[in-house]
Short mmCIF file of C-alpha atoms and ligand atoms in Angstrom, two decimals:
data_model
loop_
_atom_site.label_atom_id
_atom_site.label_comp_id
_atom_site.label_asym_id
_atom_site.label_seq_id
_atom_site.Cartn_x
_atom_site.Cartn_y
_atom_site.Cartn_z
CA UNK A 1 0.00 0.00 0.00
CA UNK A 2 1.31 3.75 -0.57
CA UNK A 3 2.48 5.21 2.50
CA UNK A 4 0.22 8.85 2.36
CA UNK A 5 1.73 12.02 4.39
CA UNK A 6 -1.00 14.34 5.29
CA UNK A 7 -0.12 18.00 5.70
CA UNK A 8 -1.75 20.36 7.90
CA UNK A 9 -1.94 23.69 8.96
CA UNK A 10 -5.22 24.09 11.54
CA UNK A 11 -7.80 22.16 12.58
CA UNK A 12 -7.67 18.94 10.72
CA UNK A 13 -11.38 17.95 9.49
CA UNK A 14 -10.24 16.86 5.70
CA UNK A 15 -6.80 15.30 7.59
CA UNK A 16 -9.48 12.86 9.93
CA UNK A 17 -11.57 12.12 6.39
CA UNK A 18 -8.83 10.80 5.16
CA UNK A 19 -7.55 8.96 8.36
CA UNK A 20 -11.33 7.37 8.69
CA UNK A 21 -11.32 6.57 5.03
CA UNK A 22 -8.27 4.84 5.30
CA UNK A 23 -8.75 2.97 8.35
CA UNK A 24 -11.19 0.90 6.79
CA UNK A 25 -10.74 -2.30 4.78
CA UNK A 26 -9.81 -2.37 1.50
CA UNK A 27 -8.47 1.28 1.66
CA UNK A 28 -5.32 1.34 -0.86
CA UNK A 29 -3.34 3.77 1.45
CA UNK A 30 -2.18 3.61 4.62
CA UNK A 31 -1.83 7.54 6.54
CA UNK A 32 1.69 7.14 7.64
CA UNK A 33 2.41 10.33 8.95
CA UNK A 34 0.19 13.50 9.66
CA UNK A 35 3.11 16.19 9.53
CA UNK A 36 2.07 20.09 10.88
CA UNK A 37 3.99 23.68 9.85
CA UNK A 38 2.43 25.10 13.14
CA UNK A 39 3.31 22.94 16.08
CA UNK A 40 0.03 24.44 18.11
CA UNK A 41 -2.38 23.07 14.88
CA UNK A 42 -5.17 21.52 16.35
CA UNK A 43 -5.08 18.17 14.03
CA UNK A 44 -1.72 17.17 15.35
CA UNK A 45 -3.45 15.80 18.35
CA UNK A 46 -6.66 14.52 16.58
CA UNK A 47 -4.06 12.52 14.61
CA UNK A 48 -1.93 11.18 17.50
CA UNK A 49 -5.40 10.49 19.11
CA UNK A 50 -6.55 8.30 15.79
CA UNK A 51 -2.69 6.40 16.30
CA UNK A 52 -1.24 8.26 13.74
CA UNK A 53 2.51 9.36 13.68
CA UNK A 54 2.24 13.30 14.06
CA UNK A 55 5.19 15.61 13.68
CA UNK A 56 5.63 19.32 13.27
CA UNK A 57 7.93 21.10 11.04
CA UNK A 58 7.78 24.79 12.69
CA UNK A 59 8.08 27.03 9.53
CA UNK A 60 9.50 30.09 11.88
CA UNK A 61 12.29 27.67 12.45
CA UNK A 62 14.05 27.70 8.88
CA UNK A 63 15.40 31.05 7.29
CA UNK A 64 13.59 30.67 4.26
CA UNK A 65 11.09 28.34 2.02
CA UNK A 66 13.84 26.67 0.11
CA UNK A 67 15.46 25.56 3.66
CA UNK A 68 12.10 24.68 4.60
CA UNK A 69 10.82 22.74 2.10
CA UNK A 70 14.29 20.95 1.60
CA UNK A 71 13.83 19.59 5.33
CA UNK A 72 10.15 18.82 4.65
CA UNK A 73 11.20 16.87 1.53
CA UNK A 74 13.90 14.91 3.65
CA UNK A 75 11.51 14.06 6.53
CA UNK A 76 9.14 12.30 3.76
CA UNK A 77 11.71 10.93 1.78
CA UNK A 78 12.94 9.26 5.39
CA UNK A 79 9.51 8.20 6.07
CA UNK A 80 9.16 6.37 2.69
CA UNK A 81 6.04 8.59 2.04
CA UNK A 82 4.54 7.60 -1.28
CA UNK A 83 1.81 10.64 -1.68
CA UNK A 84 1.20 14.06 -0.04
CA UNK A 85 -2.30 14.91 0.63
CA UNK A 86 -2.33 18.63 1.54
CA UNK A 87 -5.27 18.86 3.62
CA UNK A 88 -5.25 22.61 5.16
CA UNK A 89 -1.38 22.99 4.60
CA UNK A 90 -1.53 27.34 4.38
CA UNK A 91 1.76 28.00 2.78
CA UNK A 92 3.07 28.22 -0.40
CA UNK A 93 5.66 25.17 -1.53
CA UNK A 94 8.65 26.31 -3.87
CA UNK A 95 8.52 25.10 -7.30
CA UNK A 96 11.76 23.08 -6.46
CA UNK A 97 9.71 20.80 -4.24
CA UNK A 98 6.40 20.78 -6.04
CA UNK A 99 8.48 19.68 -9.16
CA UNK A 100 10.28 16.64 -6.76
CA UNK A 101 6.39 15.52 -5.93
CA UNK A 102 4.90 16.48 -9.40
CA UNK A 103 2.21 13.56 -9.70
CA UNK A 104 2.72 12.72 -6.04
CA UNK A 105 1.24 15.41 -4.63
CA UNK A 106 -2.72 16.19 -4.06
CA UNK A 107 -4.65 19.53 -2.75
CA UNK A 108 -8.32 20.15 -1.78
CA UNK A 109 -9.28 23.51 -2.14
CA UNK A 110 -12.46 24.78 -0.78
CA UNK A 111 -14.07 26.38 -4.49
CA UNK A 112 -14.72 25.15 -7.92
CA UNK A 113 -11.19 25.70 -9.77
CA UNK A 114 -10.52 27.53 -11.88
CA UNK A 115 -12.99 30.31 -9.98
CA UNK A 116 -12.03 31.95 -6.44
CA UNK A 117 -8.17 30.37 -6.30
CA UNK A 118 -6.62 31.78 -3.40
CA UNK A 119 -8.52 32.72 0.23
CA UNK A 120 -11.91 33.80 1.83
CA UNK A 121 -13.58 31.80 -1.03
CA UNK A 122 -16.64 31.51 0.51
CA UNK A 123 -17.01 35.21 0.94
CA UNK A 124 -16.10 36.06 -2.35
CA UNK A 125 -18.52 33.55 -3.69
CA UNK A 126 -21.27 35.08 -2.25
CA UNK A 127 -19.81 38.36 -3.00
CA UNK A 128 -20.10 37.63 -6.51
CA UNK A 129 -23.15 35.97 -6.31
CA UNK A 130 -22.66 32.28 -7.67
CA UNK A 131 -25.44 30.26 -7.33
CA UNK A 132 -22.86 26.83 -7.44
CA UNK A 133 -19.80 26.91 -5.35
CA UNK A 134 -18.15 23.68 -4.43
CA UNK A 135 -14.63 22.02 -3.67
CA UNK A 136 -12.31 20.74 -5.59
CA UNK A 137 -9.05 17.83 -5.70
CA UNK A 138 -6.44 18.36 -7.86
CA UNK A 139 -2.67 17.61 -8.35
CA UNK A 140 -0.63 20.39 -7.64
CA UNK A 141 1.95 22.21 -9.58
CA UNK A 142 4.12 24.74 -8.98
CA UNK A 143 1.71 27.78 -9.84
CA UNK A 144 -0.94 27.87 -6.81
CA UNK A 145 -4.49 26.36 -6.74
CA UNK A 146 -4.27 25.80 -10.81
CA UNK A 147 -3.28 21.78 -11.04
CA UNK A 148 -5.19 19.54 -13.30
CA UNK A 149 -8.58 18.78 -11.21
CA UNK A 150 -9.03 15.17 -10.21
CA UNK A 151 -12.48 15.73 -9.01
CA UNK A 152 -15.27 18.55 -7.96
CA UNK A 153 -18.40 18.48 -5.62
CA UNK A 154 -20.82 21.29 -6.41
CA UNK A 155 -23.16 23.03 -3.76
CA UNK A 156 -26.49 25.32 -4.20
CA UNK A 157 -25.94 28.89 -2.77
CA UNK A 158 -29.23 29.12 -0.68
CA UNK A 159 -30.82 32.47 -0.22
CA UNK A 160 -29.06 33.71 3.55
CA UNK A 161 -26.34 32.23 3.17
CA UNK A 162 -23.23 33.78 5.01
CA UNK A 163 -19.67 32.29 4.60
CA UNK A 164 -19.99 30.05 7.53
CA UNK A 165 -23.45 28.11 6.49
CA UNK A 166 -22.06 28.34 2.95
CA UNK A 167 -18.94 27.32 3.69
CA UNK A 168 -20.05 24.39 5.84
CA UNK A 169 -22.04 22.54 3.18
CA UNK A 170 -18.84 22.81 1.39
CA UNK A 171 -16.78 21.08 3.68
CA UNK A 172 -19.41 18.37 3.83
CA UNK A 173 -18.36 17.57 0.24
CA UNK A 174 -14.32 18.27 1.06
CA UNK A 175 -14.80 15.16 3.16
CA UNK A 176 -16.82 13.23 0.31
CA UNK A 177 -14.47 13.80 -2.43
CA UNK A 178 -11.03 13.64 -1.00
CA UNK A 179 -11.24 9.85 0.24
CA UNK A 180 -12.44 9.60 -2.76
CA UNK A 181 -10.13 11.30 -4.80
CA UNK A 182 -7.15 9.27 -2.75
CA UNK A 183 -8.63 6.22 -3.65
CA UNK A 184 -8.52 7.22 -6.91
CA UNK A 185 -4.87 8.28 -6.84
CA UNK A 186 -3.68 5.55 -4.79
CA UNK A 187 -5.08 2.60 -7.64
CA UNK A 188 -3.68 4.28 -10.50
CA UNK A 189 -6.91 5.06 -11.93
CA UNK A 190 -6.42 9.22 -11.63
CA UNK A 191 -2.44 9.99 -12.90
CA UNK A 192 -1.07 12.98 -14.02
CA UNK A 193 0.40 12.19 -17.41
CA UNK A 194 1.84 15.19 -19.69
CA UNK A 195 0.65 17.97 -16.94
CA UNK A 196 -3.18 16.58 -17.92
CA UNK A 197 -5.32 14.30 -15.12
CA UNK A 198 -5.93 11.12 -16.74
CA UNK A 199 -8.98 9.62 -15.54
CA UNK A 200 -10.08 5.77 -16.14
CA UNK A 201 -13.08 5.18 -14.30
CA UNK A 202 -15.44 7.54 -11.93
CA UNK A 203 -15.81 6.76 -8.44
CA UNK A 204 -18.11 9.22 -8.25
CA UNK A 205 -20.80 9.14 -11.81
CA UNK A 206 -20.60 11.95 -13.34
CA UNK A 207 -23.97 13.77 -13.58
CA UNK A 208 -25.87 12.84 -16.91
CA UNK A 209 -26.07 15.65 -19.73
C1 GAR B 1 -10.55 23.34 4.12
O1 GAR B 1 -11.76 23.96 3.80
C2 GAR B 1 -9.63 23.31 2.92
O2 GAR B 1 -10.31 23.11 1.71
C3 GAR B 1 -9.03 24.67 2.99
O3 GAR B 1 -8.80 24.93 4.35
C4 GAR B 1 -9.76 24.20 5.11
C5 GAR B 1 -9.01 23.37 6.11
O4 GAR B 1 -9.91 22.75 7.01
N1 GAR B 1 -7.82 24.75 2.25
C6 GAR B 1 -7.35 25.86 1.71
O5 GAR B 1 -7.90 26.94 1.80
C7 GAR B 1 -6.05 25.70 0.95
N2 GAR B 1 -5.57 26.94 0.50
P1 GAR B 1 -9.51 21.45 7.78
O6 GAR B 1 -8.19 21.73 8.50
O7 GAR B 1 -10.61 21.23 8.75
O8 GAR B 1 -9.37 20.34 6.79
#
């Protein structure tokens, strides 16, 4: 089985999807190691709790991102990690590194890519006034929140919304799709091949035209 490294910045909800989805049989990954850039994130303990190895890797420690991401890149090359899931990971990874995982390395970002890349995503969807927001997995690639999508879950903007209500029944759907998406990853059947996501079968159907 791959060994997966989860990255984390805060509180961990899409980290314990993963862990859950993995900890049942038949899961091809095993969550080898939940690794934090803030040692005070809230899903390092959630982790340890669930019996995963948890580590932090405090960012204010190194002088710069290339030192940084050089030690991250050791630490999971000494773990044997297989795939990175970045699950709430809030900092940017040099291209260096990103180039070193290229195919290896998966996101969730909470909005439909290509629209609202970046932060606040829920407020600026209702700023704009989208009636479909969503999440999305992809693999990522140097340029941020842009890598070839893996898969999407789309959700209705209800009249009232505010970013929190909205922005919950998003993360409902984070922690549909990105078991799902690792599953995907993990058999082979979602690969980056020439910068493109190939696909060979849906876990999820898509929706009929
Ligand atoms: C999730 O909504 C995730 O999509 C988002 O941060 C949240 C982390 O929550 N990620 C990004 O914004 C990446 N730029 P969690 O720690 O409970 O999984």
């Amino acid at each position: 089985k791959p060994r997966v490294a989860i990255l984390i910045s805060g509180r961990g909800s899409n980290m314990m999807s993963l862990i859950e989805a993995a900890s049942r049989p038949g899961f091809p990954a095993e969550i080898a190691l939940v690794l934090s850039n803030r040692p005070d994130a809230h899903g390092l303990a959630r982790a340890q709790a669930a019996g995963i190895a948890a580590r932090s890797l405090d960012h204010k420690g190194f002088a710069d991102r290339a030192s940084f991401d050089a030690a991250l890149d050791a630490l999971l090359v000494e773990e044997q990690i297989d795939l990175v899931c970045l699950a709430g990971f809030m900092r940017l990874l040099t291209a260096p590194f990103v180039e070193t995982w290229a195919g290896r390395m998966i996101n969730i970002h909470p909005a439909l890519l290509p629209s609202f890349k970046g932060l606040h995503t829920h407020e600026r969807a209702l700023e704009e006034g989208v009636k479909i927001h969503g999440c999305t997995v992809h693999f990522v690639t140097p340029e941020m929140d842009v890598g070839p999508i893996i898969m999407q879950a789309a959700v209705p903007v209800l009249e009232g919304d505010t970013p929190d209500s909205l922005g919950a029944r998003v993360l409902a759907q984070e922690h549909v799709i990105y078991p799902a998406a690792l599953r995907l990853v993990c058999e082979g059947r979602a690969r980056l091949e020439g910068g493109r996501v190939v696909i060979d079968e849906f876990e999820i159907a898509p929706p009929a035209l």
